[in-house]
Coordinates of C-alpha atoms and ligand atoms in Angstrom, one line a residue:
X1 CA 27.6 -12.5 33.7
X2 CA 27.9 -15.7 32.2
X3 CA 31.2 -15.2 29.9
X4 CA 32.6 -12.4 31.6
X5 CA 33.2 -14.9 34.4
X6 CA 35.1 -17.2 31.2
X7 CA 37.2 -14.0 30.6
X8 CA 36.6 -14.3 27.0
X9 CA 34.2 -11.9 24.1
X10 CA 33.1 -15.0 21.7
X11 CA 33.5 -13.2 18.3
X12 CA 31.0 -12.9 15.8
X13 CA 30.0 -16.3 13.9
X14 CA 28.4 -16.8 10.0
X15 CA 26.9 -19.6 10.7
X16 CA 24.5 -17.9 13.2
X17 CA 21.8 -16.2 10.6
X18 CA 19.1 -13.8 11.7
X19 CA 17.6 -10.9 11.3
X20 CA 20.7 -8.1 11.7
X21 CA 18.4 -5.2 12.1
X22 CA 16.2 -6.9 15.4
X23 CA 12.6 -7.9 16.3
X24 CA 9.6 -6.3 17.4
X25 CA 8.7 -7.9 21.0
X26 CA 5.4 -9.7 21.1
X27 CA 6.9 -11.3 17.2
X28 CA 8.1 -14.2 16.3
X29 CA 11.9 -13.9 16.5
X30 CA 14.5 -16.6 15.6
X31 CA 18.0 -17.4 14.5
X32 CA 18.9 -20.1 12.6
X33 CA 22.4 -22.1 13.0
X34 CA 24.0 -23.6 10.2
X35 CA 25.1 -27.0 10.7
X36 CA 23.9 -29.8 13.7
X37 CA 26.2 -28.9 16.7
X38 CA 24.8 -27.7 19.8
X39 CA 22.4 -28.1 22.6
X40 CA 21.4 -25.0 24.6
X41 CA 21.7 -21.4 22.9
X42 CA 21.9 -17.8 25.1
X43 CA 20.1 -14.4 24.6
X44 CA 22.8 -12.2 26.1
X45 CA 22.8 -8.1 26.2
X46 CA 24.8 -6.7 23.5
X47 CA 27.3 -6.2 25.8
X48 CA 27.8 -9.7 26.9
X49 CA 27.1 -8.7 30.2
X50 CA 23.8 -10.5 31.4
X51 CA 22.5 -13.3 29.8
X52 CA 19.0 -12.5 28.7
X53 CA 17.2 -16.1 27.4
X54 CA 18.3 -20.0 27.7
X55 CA 17.3 -21.8 25.3
X56 CA 17.3 -25.6 23.3
X57 CA 18.2 -25.8 20.0
X58 CA 15.3 -27.1 18.1
X59 CA 16.2 -31.1 16.3
X60 CA 18.3 -30.0 13.2
X61 CA 16.3 -29.5 9.8
X62 CA 17.5 -30.7 6.7
X63 CA 16.0 -30.2 3.1
X64 CA 16.3 -30.4 -0.4
X65 CA 15.2 -27.0 -1.0
X66 CA 18.6 -25.8 0.2
X67 CA 22.6 -27.5 0.5
X68 CA 22.0 -26.2 4.3
X69 CA 21.6 -27.7 7.7
X70 CA 20.2 -25.7 10.4
X71 CA 19.0 -26.0 13.9
X72 CA 16.8 -23.0 15.1
X73 CA 17.1 -20.9 18.4
X74 CA 13.7 -20.2 18.7
X75 CA 13.5 -17.0 21.1
X76 CA 9.9 -15.7 20.9
X77 CA 9.4 -15.6 24.8
X78 CA 11.6 -12.8 24.7
X79 CA 9.6 -9.7 25.4
X80 CA 12.2 -7.3 26.6
X81 CA 13.0 -3.9 24.6
X82 CA 17.2 -4.7 24.3
X83 CA 20.4 -4.7 22.1
X84 CA 21.1 -8.3 22.2
X85 CA 23.2 -11.3 21.0
X86 CA 22.5 -15.2 19.9
X87 CA 25.1 -17.0 22.1
X88 CA 25.8 -20.8 20.5
X89 CA 28.4 -22.0 23.0
X90 CA 31.9 -23.1 20.9
X91 CA 30.5 -21.3 17.9
X92 CA 30.5 -17.6 19.1
X93 CA 28.0 -15.3 18.8
X94 CA 25.4 -13.3 16.4
X95 CA 25.8 -10.0 15.1
X96 CA 24.4 -8.0 17.7
X97 CA 20.1 -7.0 16.8
X98 CA 17.7 -5.0 18.7
X99 CA 13.7 -6.4 19.9
X100 CA 11.5 -3.2 20.2
X101 CA 8.8 -1.5 18.7
X102 CA 9.0 0.4 15.4
X103 CA 12.3 -1.9 14.7
X104 CA 11.9 -1.3 11.1
X105 CA 11.0 2.5 10.7
X106 CA 14.6 3.8 9.3
X107 CA 14.4 0.4 7.2
X108 CA 11.2 1.5 6.2
X109 CA 12.2 5.3 5.6
X110 CA 15.7 4.6 3.8
X111 CA 14.6 2.2 1.0
X112 CA 11.7 5.2 0.1
X113 CA 14.6 7.6 0.6
X114 CA 16.3 5.1 -2.1
X115 CA 14.1 6.2 -5.2
X116 CA 15.5 9.6 -4.4
X117 CA 19.3 8.4 -4.9
X118 CA 17.3 6.8 -8.0
X119 CA 16.2 10.5 -9.7
X120 CA 17.6 11.2 -12.5
X121 CA 17.6 14.8 -14.1
X122 CA 18.3 16.0 -10.7
X123 CA 21.4 17.2 -8.7
X124 CA 20.8 15.4 -4.9
X125 CA 21.2 17.8 -2.7
X126 CA 23.6 17.6 0.7
X127 CA 20.7 18.4 2.3
X128 CA 18.5 15.3 1.6
X129 CA 21.5 13.4 -0.2
X130 CA 24.2 14.0 2.9
X131 CA 27.6 12.1 2.0
X132 CA 25.8 10.8 -1.3
X133 CA 25.0 14.0 -2.8
X134 CA 25.9 14.4 -6.0
X135 CA 25.1 17.0 -8.8
X136 CA 22.8 16.0 -12.0
X137 CA 22.6 13.4 -14.6
X138 CA 21.0 13.2 -17.0
X139 CA 19.3 15.8 -18.1
X140 CA 17.0 14.0 -21.0
X141 CA 15.6 17.3 -22.9
X142 CA 16.9 16.5 -26.0
X143 CA 16.3 12.7 -26.2
X144 CA 16.2 11.3 -30.4
X145 CA 13.6 9.5 -31.2
X146 CA 14.7 6.0 -32.4
X147 CA 14.6 4.8 -36.1
X148 CA 12.4 1.8 -34.7
X149 CA 10.5 5.0 -32.4
X150 CA 9.8 6.9 -35.6
X151 CA 6.4 7.8 -36.9
X152 CA 4.6 10.8 -39.4
X153 CA 4.4 13.4 -36.7
X154 CA 8.2 11.9 -35.0
X155 CA 10.7 10.8 -37.7
X156 CA 13.4 9.0 -37.1
X157 CA 15.7 11.9 -35.5
X158 CA 13.6 14.2 -34.0
X159 CA 14.1 15.6 -30.5
X160 CA 12.3 15.6 -28.1
X161 CA 11.9 16.0 -23.9
X162 CA 11.6 13.6 -21.8
X163 CA 13.5 14.4 -18.2
X164 CA 13.3 13.2 -14.6
X165 CA 11.9 9.7 -13.7
X166 CA 14.4 7.1 -11.6
X167 CA 17.5 5.1 -12.6
X168 CA 16.2 1.8 -13.3
X169 CA 18.7 -0.3 -11.3
X170 CA 22.8 0.3 -11.2
X171 CA 22.2 1.7 -15.2
X172 CA 21.3 4.6 -16.6
X173 CA 18.2 3.7 -18.1
X174 CA 14.6 4.2 -17.6
X175 CA 12.5 1.5 -19.2
X176 CA 8.4 2.0 -19.1
X177 CA 8.0 -1.8 -18.1
X178 CA 9.0 -1.6 -15.2
X179 CA 8.5 1.6 -13.9
X180 CA 4.6 -0.4 -14.5
X181 CA 5.0 -2.1 -11.1
X182 CA 7.2 -0.5 -9.6
X183 CA 5.1 3.0 -9.2
X184 CA 2.3 0.7 -8.8
X185 CA 3.6 -1.3 -6.1
X186 CA 4.5 2.2 -4.0
X187 CA 0.6 3.8 -4.8
X188 CA -0.9 0.5 -3.7
X189 CA 1.0 0.8 -0.4
X190 CA -0.4 4.5 -0.3
X191 CA -4.1 3.1 -1.0
X192 CA -3.5 0.0 1.7
X193 CA -2.3 1.9 3.8
X194 CA -3.2 5.7 3.9
X195 CA -2.7 6.7 7.6
X196 CA 0.3 5.0 7.7
X197 CA 1.6 6.9 4.3
X198 CA 0.9 10.6 5.4
X199 CA 2.7 10.0 8.3
X200 CA 6.1 8.8 6.8
X201 CA 8.2 11.5 6.2
X202 CA 11.7 10.8 3.9
X203 CA 12.9 14.3 4.3
X204 CA 12.5 15.2 -0.1
X205 CA 12.7 18.6 -1.9
X206 CA 9.5 18.6 -2.4
X207 CA 8.2 17.3 1.3
X208 CA 6.4 19.4 4.5
X209 CA 2.8 20.1 1.9
X210 CA -0.6 17.9 2.2
X211 CA 1.3 15.3 -0.4
X212 CA 2.7 12.4 1.3
X213 CA 6.5 12.4 0.6
X214 CA 5.5 8.6 -1.0
X215 CA 2.9 10.0 -3.6
X216 CA 5.5 12.8 -4.2
X217 CA 8.0 10.5 -5.3
X218 CA 6.1 8.5 -7.4
X219 CA 5.2 11.5 -9.1
X220 CA 8.6 12.0 -10.0
X221 CA 8.3 9.1 -12.2
X222 CA 4.8 9.1 -13.2
X223 CA 5.3 13.1 -14.7
X224 CA 8.2 10.8 -16.9
X225 CA 6.2 8.0 -17.9
X226 CA 3.5 10.7 -19.2
X227 CA 7.1 12.2 -22.0
X228 CA 6.9 8.6 -22.9
X229 CA 3.6 8.5 -24.6
X230 CA 3.1 9.6 -28.2
X231 CA 0.8 12.5 -28.4
X232 CA -0.3 12.2 -32.1
X233 CA -1.6 8.4 -30.9
X234 CA -1.3 7.4 -27.0
X235 CA 1.1 4.8 -27.8
X236 CA 4.1 4.6 -25.4
X237 CA 7.9 3.7 -26.3
X238 CA 9.0 1.5 -24.4
X239 CA 12.4 3.0 -23.0
X240 CA 14.6 5.6 -23.0
X241 CA 17.6 4.1 -23.4
X242 CA 21.5 4.9 -24.8
X243 CA 22.7 2.3 -27.1
X244 CA 24.7 0.3 -24.7
X245 CA 25.2 0.7 -21.6
X246 CA 27.4 3.4 -20.0
X247 CA 30.7 2.7 -19.1
X248 CA 31.7 3.0 -14.7
X249 CA 30.7 6.8 -14.4
X250 CA 28.9 9.1 -12.7
X251 CA 25.4 10.3 -13.7
X252 CA 27.1 14.0 -14.4
X253 CA 29.9 12.5 -16.2
X254 CA 27.5 9.9 -19.3
X255 CA 27.6 10.7 -22.5
X256 CA 26.1 8.7 -25.0
X257 CA 22.6 10.1 -26.4
X258 CA 19.4 8.8 -25.7
X259 CA 16.7 7.4 -27.7
X260 CA 13.1 6.2 -26.9
X261 CA 12.5 2.9 -28.9
X262 CA 9.6 1.6 -30.7
X263 CA 6.3 1.6 -28.8
X264 CA 4.9 -1.5 -26.8
X265 CA 1.9 -3.2 -26.3
X266 CA 3.3 -4.3 -22.9
X267 CA 4.5 -0.9 -22.0
X268 CA 1.6 0.9 -23.3
X269 CA -0.1 -1.3 -20.8
X270 CA 1.4 -0.9 -17.6
X271 CA 1.4 2.8 -18.9
X272 CA -2.5 2.9 -18.7
X273 CA -2.8 0.6 -15.1
X274 CA -0.5 2.6 -13.7
X275 CA -1.9 6.2 -15.0
X276 CA -5.2 4.9 -14.0
X277 CA -4.0 4.0 -10.7
X278 CA -2.7 7.4 -10.4
X279 CA -5.2 9.2 -11.7
X280 CA -7.2 7.9 -8.3
X281 CA -4.3 9.1 -5.7
X282 CA -4.0 12.7 -7.5
X283 CA -8.0 13.1 -7.0
X284 CA -7.9 14.2 -3.9
X285 CA -4.8 16.4 -4.2
X286 CA -6.6 18.0 -7.1
X287 CA -6.4 21.6 -6.0
X288 CA -2.4 21.5 -5.2
X289 CA -1.9 19.8 -9.2
X290 CA -4.5 21.3 -10.8
X291 CA -4.9 19.1 -14.0
X292 CA -3.1 16.5 -13.1
X293 CA -5.7 13.7 -11.9
X294 CA -7.4 14.3 -15.8
X295 CA -4.5 14.1 -17.6
X296 CA -3.6 10.6 -15.9
X297 CA -7.1 9.8 -16.9
X298 CA -6.6 10.7 -20.2
X299 CA -3.6 9.1 -21.1
X300 CA -4.6 6.1 -19.3
X301 CA -7.1 6.0 -21.9
X302 CA -6.0 7.2 -24.9
X303 CA -2.6 3.9 -24.0
X304 CA -5.5 2.4 -23.5
X305 CA -7.5 2.4 -26.8
X306 CA -3.3 2.2 -28.7
X307 CA -3.1 -1.1 -27.3
X308 CA -7.1 -2.5 -28.6
X309 CA -5.8 -1.5 -32.3
X310 CA -2.0 -2.8 -31.1
X311 CA -2.6 -5.6 -29.4
X312 CA 0.1 -7.9 -30.5
X313 CA 3.7 -5.5 -30.9
X314 CA 6.2 -6.6 -28.9
X315 CA 9.8 -6.0 -27.8
X316 CA 12.4 -8.0 -29.5
X317 CA 15.3 -6.1 -29.3
X318 CA 17.4 -8.5 -31.7
X319 CA 14.9 -7.7 -34.5
X320 CA 15.4 -4.7 -34.0
X321 CA 18.2 -4.8 -33.9
X322 CA 18.3 -6.1 -37.5
X323 CA 16.0 -3.1 -39.0
X324 CA 17.9 -0.5 -37.3
X325 CA 20.9 2.0 -36.4
X326 CA 22.2 2.5 -33.7
X327 CA 21.8 -1.2 -32.4
X328 CA 20.4 -0.8 -28.8
X329 CA 21.8 -3.4 -26.0
X330 CA 20.3 -2.0 -23.0
X331 CA 17.6 -4.0 -21.0
X332 CA 15.2 -5.7 -23.0
X333 CA 12.0 -6.2 -20.7
X334 CA 10.3 -8.2 -23.2
X335 CA 7.2 -9.8 -23.1
X336 CA 5.4 -12.0 -25.3
X337 CA 2.4 -12.7 -23.9
X338 CA 0.5 -9.4 -23.2
X339 CA -2.8 -11.5 -21.7
X340 CA -1.7 -10.4 -18.5
X341 CA -1.0 -6.5 -19.2
X342 CA -5.0 -5.9 -20.7
X343 CA -6.1 -7.7 -17.5
X344 CA -4.3 -5.4 -15.6
X345 CA -4.7 -2.1 -17.2
X346 CA -8.5 -3.0 -17.6
X347 CA -8.8 -3.3 -13.9
X348 CA -7.2 -0.3 -13.4
X349 CA -9.1 1.9 -15.9
X350 CA -12.5 -0.4 -15.0
X351 CA -12.2 0.2 -10.9
X352 CA -10.7 4.4 -11.5
X353 CA -13.4 5.1 -14.1
X354 CA -16.8 2.9 -13.0
X355 CA -17.2 2.0 -16.3
X356 CA -18.0 -1.9 -17.1
X357 CA -16.7 -2.0 -20.7
X358 CA -13.2 -1.9 -19.1
X359 CA -14.1 -4.8 -16.8
X360 CA -16.0 -6.5 -19.8
X361 CA -13.3 -6.1 -22.5
X362 CA -11.2 -8.5 -21.3
X363 CA -11.0 -12.3 -19.1
X364 CA -10.7 -11.6 -16.0
X365 CA -10.5 -14.6 -14.2
X366 CA -9.0 -16.9 -17.6
X367 CA -7.7 -19.3 -14.8
X368 CA -8.0 -19.8 -11.1
X369 CA -4.2 -18.9 -10.3
X370 CA -3.1 -15.7 -8.5
X371 CA 0.6 -15.7 -9.8
X372 CA 3.1 -13.9 -7.5
X373 CA 3.9 -10.6 -9.5
X374 CA 6.9 -9.7 -11.6
X375 CA 7.6 -6.9 -14.0
X376 CA 6.8 -9.9 -17.0
X377 CA 3.8 -11.2 -14.7
X378 CA 1.0 -8.6 -13.1
X379 CA -2.0 -10.1 -13.3
X380 CA -2.2 -9.8 -9.5
X381 CA -1.7 -6.4 -9.5
X382 CA -5.1 -5.8 -10.8
X383 CA -6.7 -9.0 -8.1
X384 CA -4.8 -6.6 -5.1
X385 CA -6.6 -3.4 -6.7
X386 CA -9.8 -5.2 -7.0
X387 CA -9.6 -7.3 -3.4
X388 CA -8.7 -3.4 -2.3
X389 CA -12.1 -1.8 -3.7
X390 CA -14.1 -4.9 -2.3
X391 CA -16.4 -3.6 -0.7
X392 CA -17.8 -1.1 -3.1
X393 CA -16.8 -3.4 -6.6
X394 CA -18.1 -1.6 -9.5
X395 CA -21.5 -3.8 -11.5
X396 CA -19.7 -5.5 -13.9
X397 CA -17.3 -7.4 -11.2
X398 CA -19.3 -7.2 -8.1
X399 CA -20.5 -10.6 -8.5
X400 CA -16.8 -12.0 -8.9
X401 CA -15.6 -11.1 -5.0
X402 CA -15.9 -14.4 -3.7
X403 CA -13.6 -16.2 -6.5
X404 CA -11.8 -13.0 -6.4
X405 CA -10.7 -13.9 -2.4
X406 CA -10.9 -17.5 -3.3
X407 CA -8.0 -16.7 -5.8
X408 CA -5.7 -15.1 -3.5
X409 CA -6.2 -17.1 -0.5
X410 CA -4.9 -20.1 -2.1
X411 CA -2.5 -18.9 -4.0
X412 CA -0.6 -18.0 -0.9
X413 CA -1.9 -21.0 1.2
X414 CA 0.6 -22.7 -1.9
X415 CA 3.1 -20.0 -0.3
X416 CA 3.0 -20.6 3.2
X417 CA 2.4 -24.4 2.4
X418 CA 6.2 -24.6 1.1
X419 CA 7.6 -22.9 4.7
X420 CA 7.5 -25.5 6.8
X421 CA 10.2 -27.6 4.5
X422 CA 12.9 -25.0 4.5
X423 CA 16.1 -24.9 5.8
X424 CA 15.0 -21.2 7.6
X425 CA 11.8 -22.0 8.1
X426 CA 10.8 -19.2 5.5
X427 CA 8.3 -19.1 3.1
X428 CA 11.2 -18.1 0.4
X429 CA 12.9 -20.5 -0.8
X430 CA 10.0 -22.7 -0.4
X431 CA 10.9 -23.2 -4.5
X432 CA 13.5 -23.8 -6.0
X433 CA 12.4 -21.5 -8.6
X434 CA 12.1 -18.3 -6.2
X435 CA 16.0 -18.4 -7.1
X436 CA 16.2 -15.9 -10.3
X437 CA 17.4 -12.9 -11.0
X438 CA 15.8 -10.9 -8.9
X439 CA 15.1 -13.3 -6.3
X440 CA 15.1 -11.1 -3.4
X441 CA 12.2 -9.3 -5.2
X442 CA 10.2 -12.5 -4.9
X443 CA 10.6 -12.7 -1.3
X444 CA 9.3 -9.0 -0.9
X445 CA 6.7 -10.1 -3.7
X446 CA 5.9 -13.1 -1.3
X447 CA 5.4 -10.8 1.6
X448 CA 3.3 -8.3 0.2
X449 CA 1.0 -11.9 -1.0
X450 CA 0.9 -12.7 2.9
X451 CA 0.0 -9.6 4.1
X452 CA -3.2 -9.1 1.3
X453 CA -4.2 -12.2 2.8
X454 CA -3.9 -11.8 6.2
X455 CA -6.4 -8.3 5.4
X456 CA -9.4 -10.9 3.6
X457 CA -9.1 -12.8 6.5
X458 CA -7.3 -11.3 10.0
X459 CA -5.5 -14.8 11.0
X460 CA -2.2 -13.3 11.7
X461 CA -0.6 -16.5 10.2
X462 CA 0.1 -15.2 7.7
X463 CA 1.6 -11.7 9.1
X464 CA 4.0 -13.5 10.7
X465 CA 5.1 -15.2 7.6
X466 CA 5.6 -12.4 5.9
X467 CA 7.9 -11.2 8.8
X468 CA 9.5 -13.9 7.9
X469 CA 10.3 -13.5 4.8
X470 CA 11.4 -9.5 5.9
X471 CA 14.4 -11.7 8.0
X472 CA 15.4 -13.6 5.0
X473 CA 16.3 -10.4 3.2
X474 CA 17.7 -9.3 7.2
X475 CA 20.1 -12.3 7.2
X476 CA 18.3 -15.8 7.9
X477 CA 18.7 -16.9 4.2
X478 CA 21.9 -19.3 3.0
X479 CA 24.1 -16.2 2.1
X480 CA 24.2 -14.8 6.1
X481 CA 23.8 -11.1 4.1
X482 CA 21.2 -8.7 5.1
X483 CA 21.1 -7.7 1.4
X484 CA 19.8 -4.0 2.0
X485 CA 22.5 -2.1 1.5
X486 CA 23.6 0.0 5.1
X487 CA 21.1 -2.2 7.2
X488 CA 22.9 -4.8 8.8
X489 CA 26.0 -5.8 10.2
X490 CA 27.1 -8.2 7.0
X491 CA 25.2 -6.1 4.3
X492 CA 26.4 -5.8 0.5
X493 CA 29.0 -3.3 0.2
X494 CA 29.8 -3.3 -3.6
X495 CA 26.4 -3.3 -5.5
X496 CA 26.3 -3.4 -9.1
X497 CA 25.3 0.8 -8.9
X498 CA 27.4 3.0 -11.0
X499 CA 26.4 6.2 -8.9
X500 CA 27.9 4.2 -5.7
X501 CA 30.7 2.3 -7.8
X502 CA 32.1 6.3 -8.7
X503 CA 31.5 8.4 -6.0
X504 CA 34.2 9.2 -3.5
X505 CA 32.6 7.7 -0.3
X506 CA 33.3 4.0 0.5
X507 CA 30.2 3.4 1.7
X508 CA 27.4 2.4 -0.8
X509 CA 24.3 4.3 -1.4
X510 CA 21.7 3.2 1.7
X511 CA 18.5 1.5 1.5
X512 CA 19.2 -0.5 -1.6
X513 CA 18.1 -3.6 -1.8
X514 CA 20.5 -6.3 -3.7
X515 CA 19.4 -8.8 -6.3
X516 CA 20.1 -11.8 -3.8
X517 CA 21.2 -15.0 -5.0
X518 CA 20.8 -16.5 -8.6
X519 CA 22.2 -20.0 -9.7
X520 CA 21.6 -18.6 -12.7
X521 CA 24.9 -16.4 -12.9
X522 CA 24.2 -14.5 -16.0
X523 CA 27.1 -12.4 -15.5
X524 CA 29.8 -15.3 -15.9
X525 CA 31.6 -13.0 -12.5
X526 CA 33.0 -15.8 -10.0
X527 CA 30.8 -17.1 -7.0
X528 CA 32.1 -18.1 -4.1
X529 CA 29.0 -20.8 -4.2
X530 CA 27.0 -21.7 -6.4
X531 CA 23.9 -23.5 -4.5
X532 CA 20.3 -21.9 -5.5
X533 CA 19.6 -20.4 -2.4
X534 CA 23.6 -19.4 -2.4
X535 CA 24.9 -17.9 -5.5
X536 CA 25.4 -15.1 -4.5
X537 CA 28.0 -12.8 -4.2
X538 CA 29.1 -9.4 -3.0
X539 CA 31.6 -8.2 -6.0
X540 CA 30.4 -5.0 -8.4
X541 CA 31.0 -7.8 -11.0
X542 CA 27.9 -9.3 -10.1
X543 CA 25.2 -7.6 -12.0
X544 CA 22.8 -11.1 -11.8
X545 CA 22.7 -11.1 -8.1
X546 CA 24.5 -7.7 -6.7
X547 CA 22.5 -5.5 -9.1
X548 CA 20.0 -2.8 -7.4
X549 CA 16.3 -2.3 -9.0
X550 CA 13.5 -0.1 -8.4
X551 CA 11.1 -3.1 -8.8
X552 CA 12.9 -4.6 -6.3
X553 CA 13.2 -2.2 -3.7
X554 CA 9.2 -0.8 -4.1
X555 CA 8.2 -4.6 -2.8
X556 CA 11.2 -4.0 0.3
X557 CA 8.9 -0.3 0.7
X558 CA 5.5 -2.6 0.8
X559 CA 6.5 -5.2 3.4
X560 CA 9.0 -3.6 5.5
X561 CA 6.2 -0.3 5.4
X562 CA 2.7 -2.8 5.9
X563 CA 4.7 -4.5 9.0
X564 CA 5.3 -1.5 10.8
X565 CA 2.0 0.1 10.1
X566 CA 0.2 -4.1 11.5
X567 CA 2.6 -4.4 14.2
X568 CA -0.2 -3.3 17.0
X569 CA -2.9 -5.0 15.4
X570 CA -0.7 -8.2 15.3
X571 CA -0.1 -8.1 18.2
X572 CA 3.7 -8.0 17.1
X573 CA 4.2 -4.4 19.5
X574 CA 2.2 -2.9 22.3
X575 CA 0.3 0.3 22.4
X576 CA -0.3 2.8 20.2
X577 CA 1.8 4.8 18.1
Ligands
G3I1 O1 11.5 -16.5 -19.9 C1 12.2 -17.6 -18.8 C2 11.8 -19.0 -17.8 O2 10.7 -19.3 -18.7 C3 12.2 -19.5 -16.9 O3 11.5 -20.5 -16.4 C4 13.3 -18.8 -16.5 C5 14.1 -19.7 -15.5 O4 15.2 -18.9 -15.0 O5 13.6 -17.8 -16.9 C6 13.0 -16.8 -17.9 O6 13.9 -15.8 -17.9 C7 14.3 -14.9 -17.3 C8 13.5 -13.4 -17.3 O7 14.6 -12.7 -16.9 C9 11.6 -13.4 -17.2 O8 11.6 -13.7 -15.5 C10 15.5 -15.0 -17.6 O9 16.2 -16.3 -17.0 C11 16.4 -13.6 -16.8 O10 17.9 -13.6 -17.4 C12 15.4 -12.5 -17.2 O11 16.0 -11.2 -16.4 C13 16.3 -10.1 -15.9 C14 17.9 -9.7 -16.7 O12 16.6 -8.5 -16.4 C15 17.7 -9.8 -17.6 O13 16.9 -9.5 -18.3 C16 15.6 -10.0 -15.1 O14 14.1 -10.5 -15.1 C17 15.2 -8.1 -15.1 O15 15.0 -7.8 -13.2 C18 17.0 -7.3 -14.9 O16 17.2 -6.4 -15.3 C19 17.8 -5.3 -15.6 C20 17.3 -5.0 -17.0 O17 17.4 -5.5 -17.8 C21 18.2 -3.7 -17.1 N1 18.5 -2.8 -15.8 C22 18.7 -3.7 -14.7 C23 18.0 -4.3 -14.4 C24 18.5 -5.4 -13.3 O18 19.4 -6.6 -13.4
9MR2 O1 25.3 -2.6 -15.9 C1 24.4 -3.5 -16.8 C2 23.0 -3.8 -15.6 O2 22.7 -3.4 -15.9 C3 22.6 -4.9 -16.5 O3 21.6 -5.3 -15.8 C4 23.6 -5.9 -17.1 C5 22.2 -7.5 -18.0 O4 22.1 -6.8 -18.9 O5 24.1 -5.8 -18.2 C6 25.0 -4.7 -17.2 O6 26.1 -4.2 -18.1 C7 27.1 -4.8 -18.7 C8 26.8 -5.7 -20.2 O7 26.1 -6.3 -20.3 C9 28.1 -6.0 -20.3 N1 29.3 -6.1 -20.3 C10 29.4 -5.2 -19.5 C11 27.9 -4.5 -18.6 C12 28.5 -4.1 -17.5 O8 29.4 -4.4 -16.9

């Protein structure tokens, strides 16, 4: 009506930033307009025939944390399901988006399905992989023991079998440390939202029995992890890798020899934690997978004992290369402080076995912090598990419940405080330090922290901020990209992802979260903008901002799935599922 009468169809404007997928009917809804012009905005039906909402832009906000000045277009009051665009006269229209219940369900499925696409040692059949089907790569049935990993029973050059697992990222290597937090995040989603996860179908070869698809997918990596433990002593190899990164070839074309390298305390403890959690999750499926839960727990305890005997075996690749051939140049996932890994492993073992000796082995609250989880900082994963089981904590920790809740809530309140000062009104970006390598996983992990705080308090404002961070990931940000491949109008088309770059398909594998803005720009590629919140480029060269990684996708799955699961009790959507 409004524009048709003027006879013009305004064009999409990159200056209008919003979640490019859409909004729940009853949830907060906002677009952010870059720059300080304009007064009025409209929400039109996607065909631009009807005006569904008219509003005034909020005053311009300039912030210290962003190079952008923005004006918010809040249309939270528009509840009617449909497909729309935001129009700002003189500027143009936004990308189209939807308002409806379950608006993120396809995203949840694709983000979980992305793990299937990362599977090593398996042919991806068209039935499950569609046009991204491919031949199997990396059987990993003949993996060499690197001299750094040699032991009496397995001298250097011993051949072991270590098939399966997920490729870490855009490379083809498999790293225990990063596997740890990834599997834990997925299994935690299941433990926190069992009913939702049981109904979540992603169509993978294992689908169709009583075991949820998410658990099957996690098992693909857990079973591989089990093969990374030295049966002789319980220590766990740090990674399974080629000596230097493979060129850009498809999985099936890769020919580099593969090695397991040095055992490390960090890898062994992460392994112990996730095996202990896995044992807990798998126990009800004992009849379908006889013995697996017990094997996982035995492996966890053996790993724990190894780490107690070897508390400071760090992975230092430079030093390793001074001593051994061939040199190893792939990802390091090195960590010189394993107090948090001890704390996490002790907690998961303690919760699963209910033996106090694990809880008393290490200080569970060394200080009052609950740092945001990352591959290198896993303390708060332990707190999430304690929070999950807070109603039935074992004796040694039963008295810590109040302290635990206070610690988690305080840390999250600190995050929330920062949101009012960001250009896009999100918790993400509240500190410049948010923009590290893999910054999008910071946004997703903040979202998880917010969801945990909601579940502890019942305060829905945490959920609105969690949704704000999902909006950030899907386009409400300083780059204007929705950072998930295949989801949104402006999405990464050239991720640093060998399978996507070497197949015959234009579109990248869908459902992958790229790293996101990272002013470190360690890849040395050309970036159009280097401000912390804009240092992103959709170029295959740019592994420091445009790679993908399993530990980034897992918190995306958690965040999007948790919001889908909570949309009704949050008041975001009405009616039963
Ligand atoms: O330790 C410093 C800290 O003191 C400092 O304050 C901070 C400032 O940026 O940097 C910290 O170190 C960073 C480290 O991650 C720990 O967070 C480094 O700068 C940063 O370069 C490093 O990035 C890691 C990157 O590998 C390079 O090692 C990423 O977290 C990690 O996700 C990434 O992982 C790679 C694998 O190695 C290989 N496979 C692909 C995967 C994804 O890109
Ligand atoms: O492809 C590699 C990517 O997975 C890593 O995250 C990144 C940093 O370790 O390294 C990439 O490999 C590059 C290597 O470091 C330097 N030469 C070019 C490689 C591919 O672009």
